[in-house]
Short mmCIF file of C-alpha atoms and ligand atoms in Angstrom, two decimals:
data_model
loop_
_atom_site.label_atom_id
_atom_site.label_comp_id
_atom_site.label_asym_id
_atom_site.label_seq_id
_atom_site.Cartn_x
_atom_site.Cartn_y
_atom_site.Cartn_z
CA MET A 1 0.28 -86.33 21.37
CA ASN A 2 3.90 -85.45 22.13
CA ILE A 3 4.58 -84.24 25.64
CA LEU A 4 7.51 -82.43 27.23
CA ILE A 5 8.11 -82.50 30.99
CA LEU A 6 10.45 -79.85 32.40
CA GLY A 7 12.51 -80.91 35.40
CA SER A 8 14.83 -83.60 36.69
CA GLY A 9 13.70 -84.75 40.12
CA GLY A 10 11.64 -87.50 41.68
CA ARG A 11 8.49 -85.51 40.95
CA GLU A 12 9.27 -85.42 37.24
CA SER A 13 10.13 -89.14 37.27
CA ALA A 14 6.71 -89.88 38.73
CA PHE A 15 5.02 -87.65 36.14
CA ALA A 16 6.96 -89.39 33.37
CA TRP A 17 6.07 -92.87 34.70
CA LYS A 18 2.39 -91.96 34.76
CA ILE A 19 2.27 -90.11 31.44
CA ALA A 20 4.13 -92.89 29.61
CA GLN A 21 1.21 -95.22 30.45
CA SER A 22 -1.36 -93.02 28.74
CA ALA A 23 -2.84 -94.03 25.40
CA HIS A 24 -2.82 -90.32 24.50
CA CYS A 25 0.97 -90.06 24.80
CA GLU A 26 2.93 -90.78 21.63
CA LYS A 27 6.39 -89.37 22.34
CA LEU A 28 7.54 -88.22 25.76
CA PHE A 29 10.52 -85.95 26.37
CA ILE A 30 12.02 -84.91 29.68
CA ALA A 31 14.33 -81.90 29.93
CA PRO A 32 16.78 -82.43 31.42
CA GLY A 33 15.58 -85.61 33.16
CA ASN A 34 17.83 -88.04 35.05
CA ALA A 35 19.21 -91.58 34.70
CA GLY A 36 15.78 -93.07 35.48
CA THR A 37 13.54 -91.02 33.20
CA THR A 38 15.02 -92.70 30.10
CA GLN A 39 12.81 -95.70 31.02
CA TYR A 40 9.77 -93.58 30.16
CA GLY A 41 10.91 -91.22 27.43
CA THR A 42 13.79 -89.32 25.87
CA ASN A 43 15.98 -87.04 27.95
CA VAL A 44 17.10 -83.78 26.38
CA ASN A 45 19.86 -81.89 28.09
CA ILE A 46 18.27 -78.44 28.33
CA LYS A 47 17.96 -76.41 31.51
CA VAL A 48 14.44 -75.64 32.74
CA THR A 49 15.19 -71.91 32.58
CA ASP A 50 16.68 -71.99 29.05
CA PHE A 51 13.52 -70.75 27.34
CA GLU A 52 15.13 -70.45 23.88
CA GLY A 53 16.44 -74.00 24.18
CA ILE A 54 12.99 -75.21 25.20
CA LYS A 55 11.47 -73.39 22.23
CA ALA A 56 13.85 -75.07 19.79
CA LEU A 57 13.04 -78.49 21.27
CA VAL A 58 9.28 -77.91 21.21
CA LEU A 59 9.36 -76.92 17.53
CA LYS A 60 11.79 -79.66 16.50
CA GLU A 61 9.89 -82.49 18.20
CA ASP A 62 6.42 -81.16 17.48
CA ILE A 63 5.47 -81.02 21.18
CA ASN A 64 1.74 -80.61 21.87
CA LEU A 65 1.82 -80.05 25.62
CA VAL A 66 4.42 -78.87 28.14
CA LEU A 67 4.18 -79.87 31.80
CA VAL A 68 6.34 -77.76 34.08
CA GLY A 69 7.64 -79.57 37.18
CA PRO A 70 9.54 -77.03 39.32
CA GLU A 71 8.62 -73.48 40.35
CA GLU A 72 11.64 -71.64 38.99
CA PRO A 73 10.70 -71.56 35.29
CA LEU A 74 7.11 -70.64 36.21
CA VAL A 75 8.16 -67.78 38.46
CA LYS A 76 10.56 -66.68 35.70
CA GLY A 77 7.73 -66.69 33.18
CA VAL A 78 8.05 -69.74 30.94
CA HIS A 79 4.30 -69.79 30.33
CA ASP A 80 4.28 -66.06 29.47
CA PHE A 81 7.22 -66.71 27.12
CA PHE A 82 5.11 -69.26 25.22
CA LEU A 83 2.09 -66.94 25.03
CA ALA A 84 4.19 -64.08 23.71
CA ASP A 85 5.79 -66.17 20.94
CA GLU A 86 4.03 -66.47 17.56
CA GLN A 87 5.20 -70.06 17.05
CA LEU A 88 4.52 -71.24 20.60
CA LYS A 89 1.40 -69.39 21.65
CA ASN A 90 -0.99 -72.23 20.80
CA ILE A 91 1.05 -74.91 22.54
CA PRO A 92 -0.44 -75.39 26.00
CA VAL A 93 1.72 -75.11 29.09
CA VAL A 94 0.50 -76.72 32.31
CA GLY A 95 1.73 -74.40 35.03
CA PRO A 96 0.62 -70.82 35.75
CA GLN A 97 1.83 -67.62 34.16
CA GLN A 98 4.12 -65.35 36.17
CA GLU A 99 1.27 -63.51 37.85
CA GLY A 100 -0.32 -66.69 39.24
CA ALA A 101 3.08 -68.18 40.08
CA GLN A 102 3.45 -65.35 42.59
CA LEU A 103 1.32 -67.48 44.90
CA GLU A 104 4.65 -69.21 45.48
CA GLY A 105 7.11 -66.63 44.19
CA SER A 106 6.05 -63.90 46.62
CA LYS A 107 5.03 -64.70 50.19
CA ASP A 108 3.69 -61.14 50.51
CA PHE A 109 1.49 -61.60 47.41
CA SER A 110 0.12 -64.88 48.74
CA LYS A 111 -0.59 -63.45 52.20
CA GLN A 112 -2.38 -60.45 50.69
CA PHE A 113 -4.36 -62.80 48.47
CA MET A 114 -5.44 -64.94 51.42
CA GLU A 115 -6.34 -61.92 53.51
CA LYS A 116 -8.40 -60.44 50.68
CA HIS A 117 -10.31 -63.66 50.06
CA ASN A 118 -10.80 -64.64 53.71
CA ILE A 119 -8.72 -67.78 53.48
CA PRO A 120 -7.57 -68.93 56.94
CA THR A 121 -3.87 -68.19 57.45
CA ALA A 122 -1.56 -66.98 60.23
CA ALA A 123 -1.66 -63.26 61.12
CA TYR A 124 1.25 -61.37 59.50
CA LYS A 125 2.92 -58.10 58.60
CA THR A 126 5.38 -57.40 55.80
CA PHE A 127 8.50 -55.26 56.22
CA THR A 128 11.19 -53.81 53.94
CA LYS A 129 14.57 -52.19 54.60
CA ASP A 130 12.80 -48.85 54.99
CA THR A 131 10.47 -50.20 57.66
CA LEU A 132 13.04 -52.33 59.52
CA GLN A 133 12.62 -50.29 62.72
CA ASP A 134 8.86 -50.89 62.67
CA GLY A 135 9.60 -54.57 62.14
CA LEU A 136 11.86 -54.75 65.17
CA THR A 137 9.19 -53.03 67.26
CA TYR A 138 6.50 -55.35 65.89
CA LEU A 139 8.59 -58.39 66.82
CA ALA A 140 8.71 -57.19 70.42
CA THR A 141 4.91 -57.35 70.58
CA ALA A 142 4.47 -60.55 68.52
CA GLY A 143 4.29 -63.84 70.43
CA LEU A 144 7.01 -66.50 70.29
CA PRO A 145 8.00 -68.51 68.38
CA VAL A 146 7.69 -66.19 65.42
CA VAL A 147 8.16 -67.04 61.75
CA LEU A 148 10.22 -64.91 59.33
CA LYS A 149 9.81 -65.57 55.62
CA ALA A 150 11.87 -64.10 52.81
CA ASP A 151 9.34 -62.84 50.27
CA GLY A 152 10.95 -64.43 47.19
CA LEU A 153 12.25 -67.86 46.25
CA ALA A 154 15.20 -68.84 48.43
CA ALA A 155 15.73 -72.51 47.51
CA GLY A 156 13.62 -73.66 50.45
CA LYS A 157 15.86 -71.88 52.97
CA GLY A 158 13.98 -68.60 53.32
CA VAL A 159 11.77 -69.55 56.29
CA LEU A 160 13.13 -69.10 59.80
CA ILE A 161 11.32 -70.09 62.96
CA CYS A 162 12.73 -67.96 65.78
CA LEU A 163 12.38 -69.02 69.39
CA THR A 164 13.64 -65.82 71.06
CA LEU A 165 13.08 -62.11 70.44
CA GLU A 166 16.83 -61.55 70.14
CA GLU A 167 17.15 -64.21 67.43
CA ALA A 168 14.14 -62.83 65.57
CA GLN A 169 15.50 -59.27 65.62
CA THR A 170 18.97 -60.38 64.53
CA GLU A 171 17.56 -62.44 61.67
CA LEU A 172 15.14 -59.73 60.51
CA THR A 173 18.04 -57.29 60.39
CA ALA A 174 20.21 -59.80 58.49
CA MET A 175 17.45 -60.41 55.96
CA LEU A 176 16.46 -56.79 55.35
CA ALA A 177 19.62 -54.78 55.99
CA ASP A 178 22.26 -57.34 54.97
CA ALA A 179 20.31 -59.13 52.21
CA LYS A 180 20.82 -62.55 53.82
CA PHE A 181 18.84 -64.17 51.00
CA GLY A 182 19.73 -61.56 48.38
CA GLU A 183 16.86 -59.95 46.53
CA ALA A 184 14.50 -62.64 47.93
CA SER A 185 14.71 -61.07 51.39
CA SER A 186 14.26 -57.44 50.31
CA ARG A 187 10.79 -57.97 51.76
CA VAL A 188 10.11 -60.16 54.78
CA VAL A 189 6.81 -61.54 56.01
CA VAL A 190 6.68 -61.81 59.81
CA GLU A 191 4.08 -64.36 60.73
CA GLN A 192 2.43 -65.96 63.73
CA PHE A 193 3.61 -69.51 64.47
CA LEU A 194 0.96 -72.18 63.94
CA THR A 195 0.95 -75.49 65.79
CA GLY A 196 -0.46 -78.77 64.52
CA ILE A 197 0.23 -81.37 61.85
CA GLU A 198 1.09 -80.40 58.29
CA LEU A 199 -0.76 -81.70 55.26
CA SER A 200 -0.16 -81.21 51.53
CA VAL A 201 -3.29 -80.72 49.43
CA PHE A 202 -3.10 -80.63 45.63
CA VAL A 203 -5.51 -79.08 43.19
CA MET A 204 -5.44 -79.14 39.41
CA THR A 205 -7.25 -76.26 37.73
CA ASP A 206 -7.98 -74.92 34.26
CA GLY A 207 -8.75 -71.54 35.83
CA ASN A 208 -12.45 -72.30 36.10
CA SER A 209 -13.08 -75.74 37.48
CA TYR A 210 -10.78 -77.89 39.57
CA LYS A 211 -10.02 -81.44 40.63
CA ILE A 212 -8.67 -82.33 44.04
CA LEU A 213 -5.82 -84.83 43.79
CA PRO A 214 -4.94 -87.26 46.59
CA GLU A 215 -3.58 -85.46 49.65
CA ALA A 216 -0.26 -86.43 51.19
CA LYS A 217 1.94 -85.93 54.21
CA ASP A 218 5.56 -84.98 53.70
CA TYR A 219 8.45 -85.57 56.12
CA LYS A 220 10.85 -82.65 55.91
CA ARG A 221 13.45 -83.24 58.61
CA ILE A 222 16.56 -85.29 57.93
CA GLY A 223 16.40 -87.30 61.17
CA GLU A 224 14.04 -89.96 62.45
CA GLY A 225 11.35 -88.67 64.78
CA ASP A 226 11.30 -85.42 62.74
CA THR A 227 14.59 -84.14 64.11
CA GLY A 228 17.55 -82.30 62.60
CA LEU A 229 17.83 -80.04 59.60
CA ASN A 230 15.14 -79.31 57.04
CA THR A 231 15.44 -81.06 53.68
CA GLY A 232 13.56 -81.02 50.41
CA GLY A 233 11.50 -83.93 51.80
CA MET A 234 12.48 -87.39 53.06
CA GLY A 235 9.29 -89.30 52.35
CA SER A 236 5.55 -89.09 51.87
CA ILE A 237 2.33 -90.96 52.60
CA SER A 238 -1.01 -90.79 50.84
CA PRO A 239 -3.81 -90.89 51.95
CA VAL A 240 -3.47 -89.19 55.32
CA PRO A 241 -5.83 -90.71 57.91
CA PHE A 242 -6.86 -87.44 59.60
CA ALA A 243 -7.76 -85.91 56.23
CA ASP A 244 -11.08 -87.74 56.12
CA ALA A 245 -14.11 -86.66 54.09
CA ALA A 246 -15.34 -84.20 56.75
CA TYR A 247 -11.91 -82.59 57.03
CA MET A 248 -11.43 -82.38 53.26
CA LYS A 249 -14.87 -80.76 52.97
CA LYS A 250 -13.65 -77.99 55.28
CA VAL A 251 -10.51 -77.62 53.16
CA GLU A 252 -12.56 -77.45 49.99
CA ASP A 253 -15.09 -74.93 51.33
CA ARG A 254 -12.70 -72.67 53.23
CA VAL A 255 -9.57 -72.89 51.13
CA ILE A 256 -9.90 -74.47 47.69
CA ILE A 257 -13.08 -72.78 46.48
CA PRO A 258 -12.07 -69.31 47.77
CA THR A 259 -8.66 -69.77 46.15
CA ILE A 260 -10.02 -70.66 42.71
CA GLU A 261 -12.75 -68.00 42.95
CA GLY A 262 -10.24 -65.45 44.27
CA LEU A 263 -7.96 -65.96 41.30
CA LYS A 264 -10.93 -65.51 38.97
CA LYS A 265 -12.16 -62.37 40.75
CA ASP A 266 -8.67 -60.88 40.68
CA GLY A 267 -8.37 -61.66 36.97
CA VAL A 268 -5.36 -63.93 37.48
CA PRO A 269 -5.31 -66.65 34.80
CA TYR A 270 -4.22 -69.99 36.23
CA LYS A 271 -3.77 -73.31 34.45
CA GLY A 272 -1.84 -75.79 36.47
CA PHE A 273 -1.39 -77.18 39.95
CA ILE A 274 -1.90 -75.45 43.25
CA PHE A 275 -0.13 -77.09 46.16
CA ILE A 276 -1.67 -75.93 49.42
CA GLY A 277 0.55 -76.46 52.44
CA LEU A 278 -1.82 -76.68 55.40
CA MET A 279 -1.46 -76.80 59.14
CA ASN A 280 -4.14 -78.89 60.77
CA SER A 281 -4.70 -77.25 64.17
CA ASN A 282 -7.28 -79.13 66.24
CA GLY A 283 -9.19 -80.19 63.16
CA GLU A 284 -9.11 -76.74 61.50
CA PRO A 285 -7.12 -76.11 58.31
CA TRP A 286 -4.80 -73.06 58.11
CA VAL A 287 -2.80 -72.26 55.01
CA ILE A 288 0.95 -72.10 55.60
CA GLU A 289 1.85 -71.55 51.99
CA TYR A 290 0.89 -72.02 48.38
CA ASN A 291 3.16 -73.52 45.75
CA CYS A 292 2.50 -73.16 42.04
CA ARG A 293 3.52 -76.77 41.28
CA MET A 294 3.25 -80.26 42.70
CA GLY A 295 5.25 -81.33 45.76
CA ASP A 296 8.28 -83.58 45.84
CA PRO A 297 8.26 -86.30 47.30
CA GLU A 298 4.45 -86.07 47.47
CA THR A 299 3.97 -86.47 43.69
CA GLU A 300 5.61 -89.90 43.79
CA SER A 301 2.88 -91.12 46.18
CA VAL A 302 0.10 -89.10 44.55
CA MET A 303 0.73 -90.37 40.99
CA ARG A 304 0.53 -93.92 42.20
CA ARG A 305 -2.97 -93.35 43.57
CA ILE A 306 -4.42 -91.81 40.40
CA ASP A 307 -6.06 -94.62 38.45
CA SER A 308 -7.45 -92.48 35.62
CA ASP A 309 -5.53 -91.30 32.57
CA PHE A 310 -3.33 -88.42 33.69
CA VAL A 311 -2.83 -87.05 30.17
CA ASP A 312 -6.60 -86.76 29.86
CA LEU A 313 -6.59 -84.59 33.01
CA LEU A 314 -3.68 -82.50 31.71
CA SER A 315 -5.59 -81.98 28.45
CA GLY A 316 -8.57 -80.83 30.49
CA VAL A 317 -6.37 -78.16 32.10
CA ALA A 318 -4.92 -77.15 28.73
CA GLU A 319 -8.25 -77.02 26.89
CA GLY A 320 -10.33 -75.58 29.72
CA ASN A 321 -12.71 -78.54 29.97
CA LEU A 322 -11.40 -80.12 33.16
CA ASN A 323 -14.98 -80.23 34.48
CA GLU A 324 -15.76 -82.90 31.84
CA LYS A 325 -12.93 -85.16 32.99
CA GLU A 326 -13.05 -87.86 35.57
CA ILE A 327 -10.43 -88.50 38.21
CA ILE A 328 -10.34 -91.98 39.71
CA ILE A 329 -8.41 -92.30 42.94
CA SER A 330 -7.24 -95.59 44.39
CA PRO A 331 -8.29 -96.26 48.01
CA LYS A 332 -4.91 -97.91 48.61
CA THR A 333 -2.00 -96.37 50.48
CA ALA A 334 1.16 -95.15 48.79
CA ALA A 335 4.36 -94.71 50.77
CA THR A 336 7.52 -93.05 49.47
CA VAL A 337 10.93 -93.30 51.11
CA VAL A 338 13.58 -90.90 49.82
CA MET A 339 17.18 -92.11 49.68
CA VAL A 340 19.67 -89.26 50.05
CA ALA A 341 23.40 -88.72 49.64
CA GLY A 342 25.76 -88.91 52.61
CA GLY A 343 26.05 -85.47 54.21
CA TYR A 344 22.76 -84.14 52.82
CA PRO A 345 21.28 -81.55 53.48
CA GLY A 346 24.75 -80.10 54.08
CA GLU A 347 27.69 -80.64 51.70
CA TYR A 348 27.08 -84.09 50.31
CA LEU A 349 28.85 -86.93 48.52
CA LYS A 350 28.51 -87.17 44.74
CA ASN A 351 29.35 -89.53 41.89
CA LYS A 352 28.80 -92.70 43.95
CA VAL A 353 27.81 -95.80 41.99
CA ILE A 354 24.31 -97.08 42.75
CA THR A 355 23.77 -100.84 42.84
CA GLY A 356 20.94 -103.20 43.75
CA THR A 357 17.96 -101.48 42.14
CA GLU A 358 17.29 -104.76 40.29
CA ASN A 359 16.64 -106.43 43.66
CA VAL A 360 13.73 -104.16 44.50
CA ARG A 361 10.62 -106.35 44.69
CA ASP A 362 7.44 -104.45 44.99
CA SER A 363 8.23 -100.74 44.72
CA ILE A 364 8.91 -98.34 41.92
CA VAL A 365 12.32 -96.71 42.06
CA PHE A 366 11.84 -93.12 40.95
CA HIS A 367 15.17 -91.48 40.21
CA ALA A 368 15.96 -87.94 41.38
CA GLY A 369 19.64 -86.93 41.64
CA THR A 370 21.13 -89.54 39.33
CA ALA A 371 23.04 -89.65 36.04
CA MET A 372 24.69 -92.24 33.81
CA ASN A 373 28.46 -92.61 33.86
CA GLY A 374 29.25 -95.16 31.17
CA ASN A 375 27.16 -98.15 32.20
CA ASP A 376 26.95 -97.08 35.84
CA VAL A 377 24.17 -95.11 37.45
CA ILE A 378 25.77 -92.58 39.79
CA THR A 379 24.51 -90.12 42.38
CA THR A 380 24.55 -86.44 41.43
CA GLY A 381 22.12 -84.78 43.83
CA GLY A 382 21.21 -84.65 47.51
CA ARG A 383 17.98 -86.54 47.04
CA VAL A 384 19.00 -89.55 44.96
CA LEU A 385 16.06 -91.97 44.66
CA ALA A 386 12.44 -92.14 45.80
CA ILE A 387 11.13 -95.64 46.54
CA THR A 388 7.34 -95.82 46.26
CA THR A 389 5.07 -98.73 47.20
CA VAL A 390 1.31 -99.15 47.10
CA GLN A 391 -0.40 -101.54 49.53
CA ASP A 392 -3.75 -101.97 51.26
CA ASP A 393 -2.67 -100.21 54.45
CA ILE A 394 -0.02 -97.81 55.73
CA PHE A 395 1.91 -100.39 57.67
CA SER A 396 2.39 -102.77 54.73
CA ALA A 397 3.27 -99.90 52.39
CA LEU A 398 5.90 -98.59 54.79
CA GLN A 399 7.34 -102.00 55.44
CA GLN A 400 7.67 -102.74 51.74
CA ALA A 401 9.12 -99.34 50.80
CA THR A 402 11.67 -99.53 53.61
CA ALA A 403 12.60 -103.13 52.78
CA ASP A 404 13.06 -102.22 49.12
CA ALA A 405 15.19 -99.16 49.97
CA SER A 406 17.45 -101.50 51.97
CA ARG A 407 18.09 -103.55 48.84
CA ILE A 408 19.82 -100.59 47.17
CA TYR A 409 23.36 -99.50 47.95
CA TYR A 410 25.70 -96.58 47.32
CA ASP A 411 28.46 -95.16 49.45
CA GLY A 412 27.02 -92.86 52.11
CA MET A 413 23.37 -93.75 51.42
CA TYR A 414 20.80 -92.79 54.04
CA PHE A 415 17.03 -92.92 54.38
CA ARG A 416 14.55 -92.52 57.23
CA LYS A 417 12.97 -95.73 58.45
CA ASP A 418 10.14 -93.99 60.30
CA ILE A 419 8.24 -92.33 57.43
CA GLY A 420 4.53 -92.48 58.28
CA PHE A 421 4.91 -94.14 61.67
CA ASP A 422 3.32 -91.13 63.35
CA LEU A 423 0.12 -91.90 61.39
CA LEU A 424 -0.22 -95.55 62.42
P1 AMP B 1 7.37 -72.66 53.63
O1 AMP B 1 8.62 -72.39 52.86
O2 AMP B 1 6.40 -71.54 53.72
O3 AMP B 1 6.81 -73.99 53.24
O4 AMP B 1 7.82 -72.98 55.12
C1 AMP B 1 8.67 -74.05 55.39
C2 AMP B 1 8.21 -74.76 56.62
O5 AMP B 1 8.23 -73.89 57.74
C3 AMP B 1 6.77 -75.25 56.55
O6 AMP B 1 6.63 -76.46 55.89
C4 AMP B 1 6.45 -75.37 58.02
O7 AMP B 1 7.00 -76.55 58.56
C5 AMP B 1 7.18 -74.20 58.61
N1 AMP B 1 6.29 -73.04 58.75
C6 AMP B 1 6.09 -72.07 57.85
N2 AMP B 1 5.20 -71.17 58.29
C7 AMP B 1 4.83 -71.58 59.52
C8 AMP B 1 3.94 -71.07 60.51
N3 AMP B 1 3.26 -69.94 60.34
N4 AMP B 1 3.80 -71.77 61.65
C9 AMP B 1 4.50 -72.91 61.85
N5 AMP B 1 5.36 -73.43 60.97
C10 AMP B 1 5.53 -72.78 59.82
N1 LIG B 2 7.59 -81.49 49.58
C1 LIG B 2 7.52 -80.10 49.69
C2 LIG B 2 7.74 -79.36 48.45
O1 LIG B 2 7.74 -79.91 47.36
O2 LIG B 2 7.88 -78.15 48.53
#
């Protein structure tokens, strides 16, 4: 079959790498893709939110399945757009419709959902401009630190962890009264701060049955030792040693099953991925957030541990027979090191020529923010490349991924050399 992947990051590169290996995949298209995805398929320069452009491409290239990488088109309703179109309605989209995408698109929706279905999550209250005064009073009684979350999508910047009451009250006012994050902060979830270690759990579902994909740990801070500003993610490891069978059983019983059953009970159709961001507090899983897509840079590590045919699993989601499919997971360890542009996550350098990828020995170089400029591959984004290695143990995987990242050069390049060291 012919497959279209929407997106252009490291996640989509890893999807493309995996899908291109499937016997079920005839032609693969990536829109818009990056300089690396041309190794696996054909790039088409269409934005992920240009639904009419996507429609034209799907009809022209006789696409049989669309895999949506990022959240934005899902939250904006790309799946609903397909279902409402006579010519597209029978072409399956992997990724939820708008209603299900609210698990990520609205923090208030996801908190209400968890509360309703008894899924463990931090205590919270939601406020609007009209209830700002109540919010300020509530903050005075809430413990510290306290977490403020803009309800809507805010490009990963909408979560603030406030250490003092004054800071929390100032920020709540800025979000609600001064629209700090625009429409996204017209509602704000005020939430109890959870302590522990974070874990990313991934589920694939056809709305009825589900498969648990390999879990991963993501490293969000720019600096070594988890210091400095938040980023989109600087690296990932899979598997995660503390997420052993007993722990994952708790996650399945307390979080995954109630989530899938909750969606069914609420009549929310859902075909796609659910990314569950967990806090492991003393061996107990708490949900920090849901995302309606896979994680980046977790997908790079996760795809490398799936030994079964990924297109077969995607077809299971599309056709509603995921329960008949088998997922084979490698016991090996995958490590991903993300190489970023100088200055990232602030203003960052662009259009720098990348050299040395041919010297990489034992890793896959997944492209993220790259483009072609004549014969040169240049940097275009903050996260530039994701270097992923699979080995028998964490230490060897990390060593190899870091060594391979060092073989690549561009002006201003930076990567963390301590990804996964906390797990050793
Ligand atoms: P989110 O956008 O919900 O993923 O939040 C971004 C990050 O903020 C998470 O990955 C956590 O590191 C942190 N965070 C969010 N909610 C909480 C919480 N209730 N307690 C502690 N940390 C949190
Ligand atoms: N790695 C975190 C995310 O994709 O949101």
